[in-house]
Short mmCIF file of N, CA, C and O in Angstrom, two decimals:
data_model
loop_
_atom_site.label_atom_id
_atom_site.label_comp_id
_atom_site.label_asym_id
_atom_site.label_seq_id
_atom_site.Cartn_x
_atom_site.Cartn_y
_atom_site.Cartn_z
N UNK A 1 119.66 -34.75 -18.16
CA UNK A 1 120.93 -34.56 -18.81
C UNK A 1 121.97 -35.37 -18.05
O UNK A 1 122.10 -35.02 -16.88
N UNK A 2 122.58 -36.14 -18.36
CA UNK A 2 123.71 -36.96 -17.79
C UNK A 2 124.67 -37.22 -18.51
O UNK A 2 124.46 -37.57 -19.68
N UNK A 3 125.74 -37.14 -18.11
CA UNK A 3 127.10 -37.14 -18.44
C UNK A 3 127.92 -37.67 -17.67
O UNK A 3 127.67 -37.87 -16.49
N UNK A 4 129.40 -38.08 -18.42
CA UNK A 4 130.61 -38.88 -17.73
C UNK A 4 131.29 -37.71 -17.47
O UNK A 4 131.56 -36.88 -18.34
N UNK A 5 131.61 -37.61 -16.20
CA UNK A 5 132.81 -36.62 -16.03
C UNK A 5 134.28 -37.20 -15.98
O UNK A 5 134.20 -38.38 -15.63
N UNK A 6 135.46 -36.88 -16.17
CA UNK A 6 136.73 -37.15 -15.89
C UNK A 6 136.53 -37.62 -14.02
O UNK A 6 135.89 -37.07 -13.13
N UNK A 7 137.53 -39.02 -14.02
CA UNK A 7 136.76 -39.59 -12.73
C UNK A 7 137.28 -38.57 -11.57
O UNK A 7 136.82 -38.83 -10.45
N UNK A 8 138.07 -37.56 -11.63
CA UNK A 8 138.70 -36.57 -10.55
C UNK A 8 137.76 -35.65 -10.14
O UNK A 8 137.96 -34.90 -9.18
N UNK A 9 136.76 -35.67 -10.78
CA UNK A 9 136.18 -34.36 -11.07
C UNK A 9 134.43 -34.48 -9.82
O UNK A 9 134.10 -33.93 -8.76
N UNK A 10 133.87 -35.39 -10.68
CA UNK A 10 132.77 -35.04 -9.48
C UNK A 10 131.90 -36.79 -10.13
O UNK A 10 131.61 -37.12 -11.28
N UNK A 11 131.72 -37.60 -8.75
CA UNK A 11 131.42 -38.49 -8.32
C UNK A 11 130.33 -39.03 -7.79
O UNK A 11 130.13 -38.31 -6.81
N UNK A 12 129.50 -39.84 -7.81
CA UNK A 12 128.81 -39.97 -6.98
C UNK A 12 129.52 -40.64 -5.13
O UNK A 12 130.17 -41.67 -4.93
N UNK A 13 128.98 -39.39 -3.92
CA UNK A 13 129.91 -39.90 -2.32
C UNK A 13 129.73 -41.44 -2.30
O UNK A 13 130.66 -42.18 -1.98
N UNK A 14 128.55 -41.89 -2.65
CA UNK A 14 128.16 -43.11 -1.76
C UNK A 14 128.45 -44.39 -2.63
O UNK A 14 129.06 -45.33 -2.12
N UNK A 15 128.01 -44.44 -3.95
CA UNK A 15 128.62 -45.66 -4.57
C UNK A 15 129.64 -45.56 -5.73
O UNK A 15 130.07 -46.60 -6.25
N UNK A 16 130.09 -44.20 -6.19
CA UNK A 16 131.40 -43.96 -7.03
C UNK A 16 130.92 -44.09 -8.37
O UNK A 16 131.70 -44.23 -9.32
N UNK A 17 129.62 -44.04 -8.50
CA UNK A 17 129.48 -43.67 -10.44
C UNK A 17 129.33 -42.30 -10.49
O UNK A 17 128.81 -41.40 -9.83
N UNK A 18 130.20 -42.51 -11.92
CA UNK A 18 130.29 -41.18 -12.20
C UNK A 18 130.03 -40.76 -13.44
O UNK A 18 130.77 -40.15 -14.21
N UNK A 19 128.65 -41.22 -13.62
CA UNK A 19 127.47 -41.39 -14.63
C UNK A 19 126.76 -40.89 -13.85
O UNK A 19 126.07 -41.64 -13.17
N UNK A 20 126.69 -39.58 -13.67
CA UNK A 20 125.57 -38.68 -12.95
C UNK A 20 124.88 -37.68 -13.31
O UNK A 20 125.62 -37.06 -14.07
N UNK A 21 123.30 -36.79 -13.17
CA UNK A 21 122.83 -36.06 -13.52
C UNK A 21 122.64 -34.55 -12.68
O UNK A 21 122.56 -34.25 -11.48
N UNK A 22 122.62 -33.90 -13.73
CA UNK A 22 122.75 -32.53 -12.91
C UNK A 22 121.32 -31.80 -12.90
O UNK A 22 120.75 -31.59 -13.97
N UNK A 23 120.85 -31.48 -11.90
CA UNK A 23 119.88 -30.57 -11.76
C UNK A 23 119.96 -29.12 -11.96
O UNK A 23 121.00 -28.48 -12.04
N UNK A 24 118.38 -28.51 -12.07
CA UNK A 24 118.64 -27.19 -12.71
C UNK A 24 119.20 -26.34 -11.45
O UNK A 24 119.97 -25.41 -11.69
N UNK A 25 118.80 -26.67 -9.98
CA UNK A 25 119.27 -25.68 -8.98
C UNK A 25 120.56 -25.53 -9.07
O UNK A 25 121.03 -24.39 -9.02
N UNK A 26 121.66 -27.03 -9.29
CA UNK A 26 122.56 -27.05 -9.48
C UNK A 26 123.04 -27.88 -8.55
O UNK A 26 124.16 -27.69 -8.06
N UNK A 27 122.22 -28.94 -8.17
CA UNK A 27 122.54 -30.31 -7.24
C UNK A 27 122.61 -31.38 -8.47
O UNK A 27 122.36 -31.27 -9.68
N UNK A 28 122.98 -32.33 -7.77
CA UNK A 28 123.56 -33.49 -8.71
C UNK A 28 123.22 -35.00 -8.30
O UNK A 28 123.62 -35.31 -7.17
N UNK A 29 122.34 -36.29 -9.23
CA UNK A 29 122.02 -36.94 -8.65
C UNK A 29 122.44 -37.70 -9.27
O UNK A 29 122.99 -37.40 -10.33
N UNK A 30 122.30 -39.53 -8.67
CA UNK A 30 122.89 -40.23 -9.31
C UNK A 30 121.98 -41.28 -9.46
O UNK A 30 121.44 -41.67 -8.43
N UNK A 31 121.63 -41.96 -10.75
CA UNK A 31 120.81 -42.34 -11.33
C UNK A 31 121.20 -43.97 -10.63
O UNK A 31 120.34 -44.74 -11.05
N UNK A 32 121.85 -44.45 -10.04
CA UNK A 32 122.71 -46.01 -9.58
C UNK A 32 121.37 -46.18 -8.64
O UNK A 32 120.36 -46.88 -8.71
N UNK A 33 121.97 -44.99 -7.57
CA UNK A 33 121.44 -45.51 -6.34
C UNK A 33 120.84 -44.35 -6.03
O UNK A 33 120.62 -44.41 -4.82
N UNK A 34 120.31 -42.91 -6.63
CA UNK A 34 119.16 -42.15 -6.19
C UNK A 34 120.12 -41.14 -4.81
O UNK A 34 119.52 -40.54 -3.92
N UNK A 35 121.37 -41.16 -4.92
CA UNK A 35 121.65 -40.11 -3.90
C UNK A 35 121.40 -38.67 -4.81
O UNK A 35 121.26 -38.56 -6.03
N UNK A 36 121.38 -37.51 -3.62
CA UNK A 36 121.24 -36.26 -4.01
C UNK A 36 122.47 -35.59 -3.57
O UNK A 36 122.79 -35.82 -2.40
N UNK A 37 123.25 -34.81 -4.26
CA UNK A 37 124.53 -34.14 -3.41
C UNK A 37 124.59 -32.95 -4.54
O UNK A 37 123.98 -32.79 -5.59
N UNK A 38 126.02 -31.86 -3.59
CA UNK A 38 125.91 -30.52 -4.06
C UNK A 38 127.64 -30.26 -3.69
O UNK A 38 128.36 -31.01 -3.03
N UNK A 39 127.94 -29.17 -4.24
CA UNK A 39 129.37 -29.15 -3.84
C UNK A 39 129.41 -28.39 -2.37
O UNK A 39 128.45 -27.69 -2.06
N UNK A 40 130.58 -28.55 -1.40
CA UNK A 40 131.06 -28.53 -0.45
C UNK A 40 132.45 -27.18 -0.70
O UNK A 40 133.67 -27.11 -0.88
N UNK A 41 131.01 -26.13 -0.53
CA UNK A 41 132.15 -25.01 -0.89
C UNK A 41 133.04 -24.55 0.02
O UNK A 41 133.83 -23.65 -0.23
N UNK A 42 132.95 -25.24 1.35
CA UNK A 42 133.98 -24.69 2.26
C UNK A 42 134.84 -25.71 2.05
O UNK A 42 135.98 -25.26 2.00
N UNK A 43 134.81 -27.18 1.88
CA UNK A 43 135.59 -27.62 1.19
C UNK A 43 136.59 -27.22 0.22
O UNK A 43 137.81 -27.35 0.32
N UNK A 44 136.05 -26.80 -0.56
CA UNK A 44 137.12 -26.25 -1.76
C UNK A 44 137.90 -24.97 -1.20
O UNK A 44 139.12 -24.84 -1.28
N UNK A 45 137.18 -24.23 -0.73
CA UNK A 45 137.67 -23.04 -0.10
C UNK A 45 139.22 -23.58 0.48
O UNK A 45 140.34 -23.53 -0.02
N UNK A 46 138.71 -24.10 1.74
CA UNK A 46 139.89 -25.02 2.23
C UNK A 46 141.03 -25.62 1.40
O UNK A 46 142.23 -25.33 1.35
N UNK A 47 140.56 -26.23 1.00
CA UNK A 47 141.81 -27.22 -0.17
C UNK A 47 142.39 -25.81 -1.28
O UNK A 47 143.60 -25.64 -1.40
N UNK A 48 141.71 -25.19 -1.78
CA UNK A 48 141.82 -24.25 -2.55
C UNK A 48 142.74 -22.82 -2.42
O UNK A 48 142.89 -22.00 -3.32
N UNK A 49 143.23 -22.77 -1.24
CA UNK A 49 143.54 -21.55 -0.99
C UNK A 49 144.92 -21.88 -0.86
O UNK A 49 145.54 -21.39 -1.79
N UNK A 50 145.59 -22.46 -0.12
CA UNK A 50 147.13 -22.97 -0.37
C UNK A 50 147.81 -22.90 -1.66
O UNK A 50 148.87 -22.36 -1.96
N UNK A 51 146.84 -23.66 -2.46
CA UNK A 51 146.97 -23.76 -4.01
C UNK A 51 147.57 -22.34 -4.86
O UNK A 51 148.63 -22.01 -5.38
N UNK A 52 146.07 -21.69 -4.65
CA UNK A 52 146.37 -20.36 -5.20
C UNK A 52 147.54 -19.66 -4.94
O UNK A 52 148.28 -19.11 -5.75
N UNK A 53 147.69 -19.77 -3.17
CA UNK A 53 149.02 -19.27 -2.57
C UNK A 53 149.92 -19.69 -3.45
O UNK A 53 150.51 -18.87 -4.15
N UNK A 54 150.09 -20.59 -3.51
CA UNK A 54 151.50 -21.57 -4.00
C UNK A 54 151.13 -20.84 -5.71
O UNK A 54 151.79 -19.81 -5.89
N UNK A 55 150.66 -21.03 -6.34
CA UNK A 55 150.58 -20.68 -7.98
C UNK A 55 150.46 -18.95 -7.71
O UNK A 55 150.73 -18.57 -8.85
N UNK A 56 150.30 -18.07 -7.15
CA UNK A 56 150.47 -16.21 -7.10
C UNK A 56 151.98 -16.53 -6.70
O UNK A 56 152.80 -15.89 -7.35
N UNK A 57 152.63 -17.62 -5.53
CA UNK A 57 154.02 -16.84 -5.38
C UNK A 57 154.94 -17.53 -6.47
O UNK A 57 155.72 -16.68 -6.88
N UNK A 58 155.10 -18.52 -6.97
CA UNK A 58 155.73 -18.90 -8.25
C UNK A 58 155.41 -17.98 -9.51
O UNK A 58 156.35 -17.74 -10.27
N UNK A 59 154.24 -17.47 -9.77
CA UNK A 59 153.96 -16.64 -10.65
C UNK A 59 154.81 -15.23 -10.68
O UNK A 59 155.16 -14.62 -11.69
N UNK A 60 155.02 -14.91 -9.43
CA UNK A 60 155.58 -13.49 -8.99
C UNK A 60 157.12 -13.83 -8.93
O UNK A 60 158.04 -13.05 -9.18
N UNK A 61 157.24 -15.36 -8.48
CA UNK A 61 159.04 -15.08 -8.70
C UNK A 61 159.50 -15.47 -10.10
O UNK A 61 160.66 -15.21 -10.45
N UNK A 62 158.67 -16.06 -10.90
CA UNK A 62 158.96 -16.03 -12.43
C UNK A 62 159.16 -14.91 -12.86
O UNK A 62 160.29 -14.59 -13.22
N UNK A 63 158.05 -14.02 -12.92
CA UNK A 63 158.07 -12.44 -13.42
C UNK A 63 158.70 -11.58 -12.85
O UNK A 63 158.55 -10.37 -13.01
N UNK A 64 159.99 -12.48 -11.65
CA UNK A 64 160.89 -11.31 -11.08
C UNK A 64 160.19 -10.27 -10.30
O UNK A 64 160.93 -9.34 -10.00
N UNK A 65 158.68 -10.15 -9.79
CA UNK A 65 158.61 -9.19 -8.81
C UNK A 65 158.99 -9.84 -7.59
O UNK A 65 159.22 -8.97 -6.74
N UNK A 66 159.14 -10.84 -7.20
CA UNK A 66 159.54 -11.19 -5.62
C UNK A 66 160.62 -12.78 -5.96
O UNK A 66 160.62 -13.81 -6.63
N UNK A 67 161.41 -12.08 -4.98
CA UNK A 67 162.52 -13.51 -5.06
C UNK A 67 162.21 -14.12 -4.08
O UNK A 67 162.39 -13.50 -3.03
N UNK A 68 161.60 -15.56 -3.96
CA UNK A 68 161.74 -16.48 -3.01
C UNK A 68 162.16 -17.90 -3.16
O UNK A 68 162.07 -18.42 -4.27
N UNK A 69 162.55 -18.50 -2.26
CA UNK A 69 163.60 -19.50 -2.07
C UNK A 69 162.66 -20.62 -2.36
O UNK A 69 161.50 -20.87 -2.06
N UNK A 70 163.70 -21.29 -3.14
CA UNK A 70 163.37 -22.67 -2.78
C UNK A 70 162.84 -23.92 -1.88
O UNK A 70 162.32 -25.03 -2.04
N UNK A 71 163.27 -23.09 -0.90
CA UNK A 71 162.39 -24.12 0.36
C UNK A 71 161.38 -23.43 0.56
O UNK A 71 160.52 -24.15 1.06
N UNK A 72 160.95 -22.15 0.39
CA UNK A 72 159.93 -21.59 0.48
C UNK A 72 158.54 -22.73 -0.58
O UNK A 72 157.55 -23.40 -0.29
N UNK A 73 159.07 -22.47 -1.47
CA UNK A 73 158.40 -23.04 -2.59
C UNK A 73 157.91 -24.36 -2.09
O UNK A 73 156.75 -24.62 -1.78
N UNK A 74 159.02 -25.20 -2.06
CA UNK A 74 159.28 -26.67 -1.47
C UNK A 74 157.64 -26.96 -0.13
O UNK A 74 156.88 -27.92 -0.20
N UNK A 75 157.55 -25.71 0.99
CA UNK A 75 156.92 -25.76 1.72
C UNK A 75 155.75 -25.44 1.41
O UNK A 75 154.91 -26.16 1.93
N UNK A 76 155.25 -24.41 0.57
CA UNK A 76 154.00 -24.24 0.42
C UNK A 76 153.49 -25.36 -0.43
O UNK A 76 152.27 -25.46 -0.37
N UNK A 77 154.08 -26.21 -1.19
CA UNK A 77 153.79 -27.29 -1.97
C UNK A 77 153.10 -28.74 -0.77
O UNK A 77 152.04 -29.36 -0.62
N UNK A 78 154.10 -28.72 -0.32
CA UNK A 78 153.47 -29.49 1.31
C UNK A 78 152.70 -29.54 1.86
O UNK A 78 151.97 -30.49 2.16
N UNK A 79 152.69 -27.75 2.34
CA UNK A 79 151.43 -27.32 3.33
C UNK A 79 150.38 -27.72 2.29
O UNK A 79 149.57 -28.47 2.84
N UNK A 80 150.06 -27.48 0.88
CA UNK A 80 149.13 -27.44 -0.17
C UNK A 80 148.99 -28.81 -0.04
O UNK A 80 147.82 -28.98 0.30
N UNK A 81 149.47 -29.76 -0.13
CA UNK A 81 149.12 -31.11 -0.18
C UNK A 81 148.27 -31.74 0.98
O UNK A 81 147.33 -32.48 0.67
N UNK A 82 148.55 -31.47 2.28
CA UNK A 82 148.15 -31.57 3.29
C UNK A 82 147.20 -31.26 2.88
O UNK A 82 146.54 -32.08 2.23
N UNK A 83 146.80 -30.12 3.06
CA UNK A 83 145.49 -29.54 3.53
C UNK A 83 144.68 -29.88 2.73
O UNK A 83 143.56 -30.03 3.24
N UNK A 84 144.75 -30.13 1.44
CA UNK A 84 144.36 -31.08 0.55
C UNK A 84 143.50 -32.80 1.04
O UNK A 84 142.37 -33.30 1.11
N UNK A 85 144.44 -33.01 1.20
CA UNK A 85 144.23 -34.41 2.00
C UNK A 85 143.53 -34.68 2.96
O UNK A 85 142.97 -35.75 3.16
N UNK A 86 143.50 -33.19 3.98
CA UNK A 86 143.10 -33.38 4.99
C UNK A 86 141.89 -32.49 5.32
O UNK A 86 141.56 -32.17 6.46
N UNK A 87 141.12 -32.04 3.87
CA UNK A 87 140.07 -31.26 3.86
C UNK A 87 139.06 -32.18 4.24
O UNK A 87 139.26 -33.39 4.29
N UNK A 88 137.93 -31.61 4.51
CA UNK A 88 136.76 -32.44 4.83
C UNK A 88 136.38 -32.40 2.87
O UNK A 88 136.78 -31.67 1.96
N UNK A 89 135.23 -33.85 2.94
CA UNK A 89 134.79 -33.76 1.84
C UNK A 89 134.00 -33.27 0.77
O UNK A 89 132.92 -32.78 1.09
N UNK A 90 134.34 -33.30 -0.62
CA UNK A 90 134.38 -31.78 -1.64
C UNK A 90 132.52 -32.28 -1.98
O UNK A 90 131.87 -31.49 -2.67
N UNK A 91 132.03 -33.17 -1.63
CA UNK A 91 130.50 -33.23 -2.04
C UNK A 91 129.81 -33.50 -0.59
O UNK A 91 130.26 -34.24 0.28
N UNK A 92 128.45 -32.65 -0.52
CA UNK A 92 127.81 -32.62 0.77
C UNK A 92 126.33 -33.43 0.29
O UNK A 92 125.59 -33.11 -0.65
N UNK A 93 126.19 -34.39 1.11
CA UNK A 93 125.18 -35.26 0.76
C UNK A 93 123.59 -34.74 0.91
O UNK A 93 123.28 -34.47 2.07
N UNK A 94 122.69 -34.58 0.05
CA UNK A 94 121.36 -33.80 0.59
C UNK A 94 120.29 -35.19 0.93
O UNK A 94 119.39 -35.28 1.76
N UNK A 95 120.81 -36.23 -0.08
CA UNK A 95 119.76 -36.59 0.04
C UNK A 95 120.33 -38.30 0.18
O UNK A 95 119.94 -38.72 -0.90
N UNK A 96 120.75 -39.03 0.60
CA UNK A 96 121.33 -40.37 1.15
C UNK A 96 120.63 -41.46 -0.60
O UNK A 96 119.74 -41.24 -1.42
N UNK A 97 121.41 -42.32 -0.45
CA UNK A 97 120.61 -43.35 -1.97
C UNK A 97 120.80 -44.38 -1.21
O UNK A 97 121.42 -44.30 -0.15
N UNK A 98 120.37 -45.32 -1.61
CA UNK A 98 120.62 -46.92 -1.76
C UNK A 98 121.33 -47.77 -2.61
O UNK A 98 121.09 -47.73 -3.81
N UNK A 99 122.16 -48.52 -2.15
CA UNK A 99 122.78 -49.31 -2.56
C UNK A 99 121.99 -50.48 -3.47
O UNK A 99 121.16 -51.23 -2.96
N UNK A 100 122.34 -50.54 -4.90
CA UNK A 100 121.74 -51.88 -5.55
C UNK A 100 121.46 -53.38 -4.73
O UNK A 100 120.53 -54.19 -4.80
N UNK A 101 123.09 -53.35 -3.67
CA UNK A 101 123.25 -54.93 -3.63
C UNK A 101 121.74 -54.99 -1.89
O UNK A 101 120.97 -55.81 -1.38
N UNK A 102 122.17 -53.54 -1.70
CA UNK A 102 121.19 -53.37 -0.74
C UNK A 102 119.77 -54.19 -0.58
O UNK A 102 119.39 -55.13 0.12
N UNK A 103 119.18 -53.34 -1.61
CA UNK A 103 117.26 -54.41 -1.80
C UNK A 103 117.58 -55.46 -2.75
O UNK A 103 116.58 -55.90 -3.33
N UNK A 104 118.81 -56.06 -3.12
CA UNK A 104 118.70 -57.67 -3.40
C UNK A 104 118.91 -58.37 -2.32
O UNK A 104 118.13 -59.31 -2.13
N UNK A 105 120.01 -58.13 -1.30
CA UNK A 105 119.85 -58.17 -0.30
C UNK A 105 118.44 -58.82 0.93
O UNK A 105 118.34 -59.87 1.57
N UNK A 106 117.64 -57.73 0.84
CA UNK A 106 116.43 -57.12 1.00
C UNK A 106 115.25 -58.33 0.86
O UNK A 106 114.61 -58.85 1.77
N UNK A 107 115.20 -58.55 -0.28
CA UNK A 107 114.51 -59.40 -1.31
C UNK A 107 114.95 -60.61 -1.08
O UNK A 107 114.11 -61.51 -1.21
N UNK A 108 116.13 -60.94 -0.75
CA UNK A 108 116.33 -62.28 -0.33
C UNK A 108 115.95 -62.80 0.82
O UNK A 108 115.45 -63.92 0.72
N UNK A 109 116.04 -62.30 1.98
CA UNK A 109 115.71 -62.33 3.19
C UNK A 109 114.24 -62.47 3.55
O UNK A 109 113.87 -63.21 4.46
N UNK A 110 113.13 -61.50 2.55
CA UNK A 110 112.07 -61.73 2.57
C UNK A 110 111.24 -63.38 1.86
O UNK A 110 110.02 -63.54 1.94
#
């Protein structure tokens, strides 16, 4: 089964197609270059939790249960970006692929 995902979404780590197939365990391979990968749930965890923060306290000062400030807001948007940025990465590699230009490469040399 293979499918295009929206390119934000899930990738192949090593050569960036994102013309990839999903397995039944629920790993994901990529038909280019034969890598194996899976999601990186402490990853998301990480990147993920600021987020939520930031979308429960805007939610709560919309609906008037909690008034908070603007720079409040301003900051958790920040901190959320960061940590974002600065998560380790959202796919964990199981199984390494090869590069196409790799064994032409390869083939030439021989």
């Amino acid at each position: 089964m293979s499918f295009e995902p929206i390119a934000w979404k899930i990738y192949c780590p090593e050569c960036g197609q994102r013309k990839i197939s999903k397995a039944a365990d629920g790993s994901f391979g990529c038909p280019e270059c034969g890598c194996e990968f899976r999601h990186n749930w402490k990853s998301w965890i990480i990147a993920g939790t600021p987020f939520c923060v930031l979308v429960l306290v805007v939610m709560l000062d919309v609906l008037s249960v909690i008034s908070v400030s603007r720079a409040t807001v301003t900051i958790l948007v920040v901190v959320s970006m960061v940590i974002g940025f600065f998560s380790p990465d959202f796919y964990r590699v199981v199984k390494h692929g090869h590069l196409p230009e790799d064994s032409v490469d390869e083939n030439d040399a021989a």
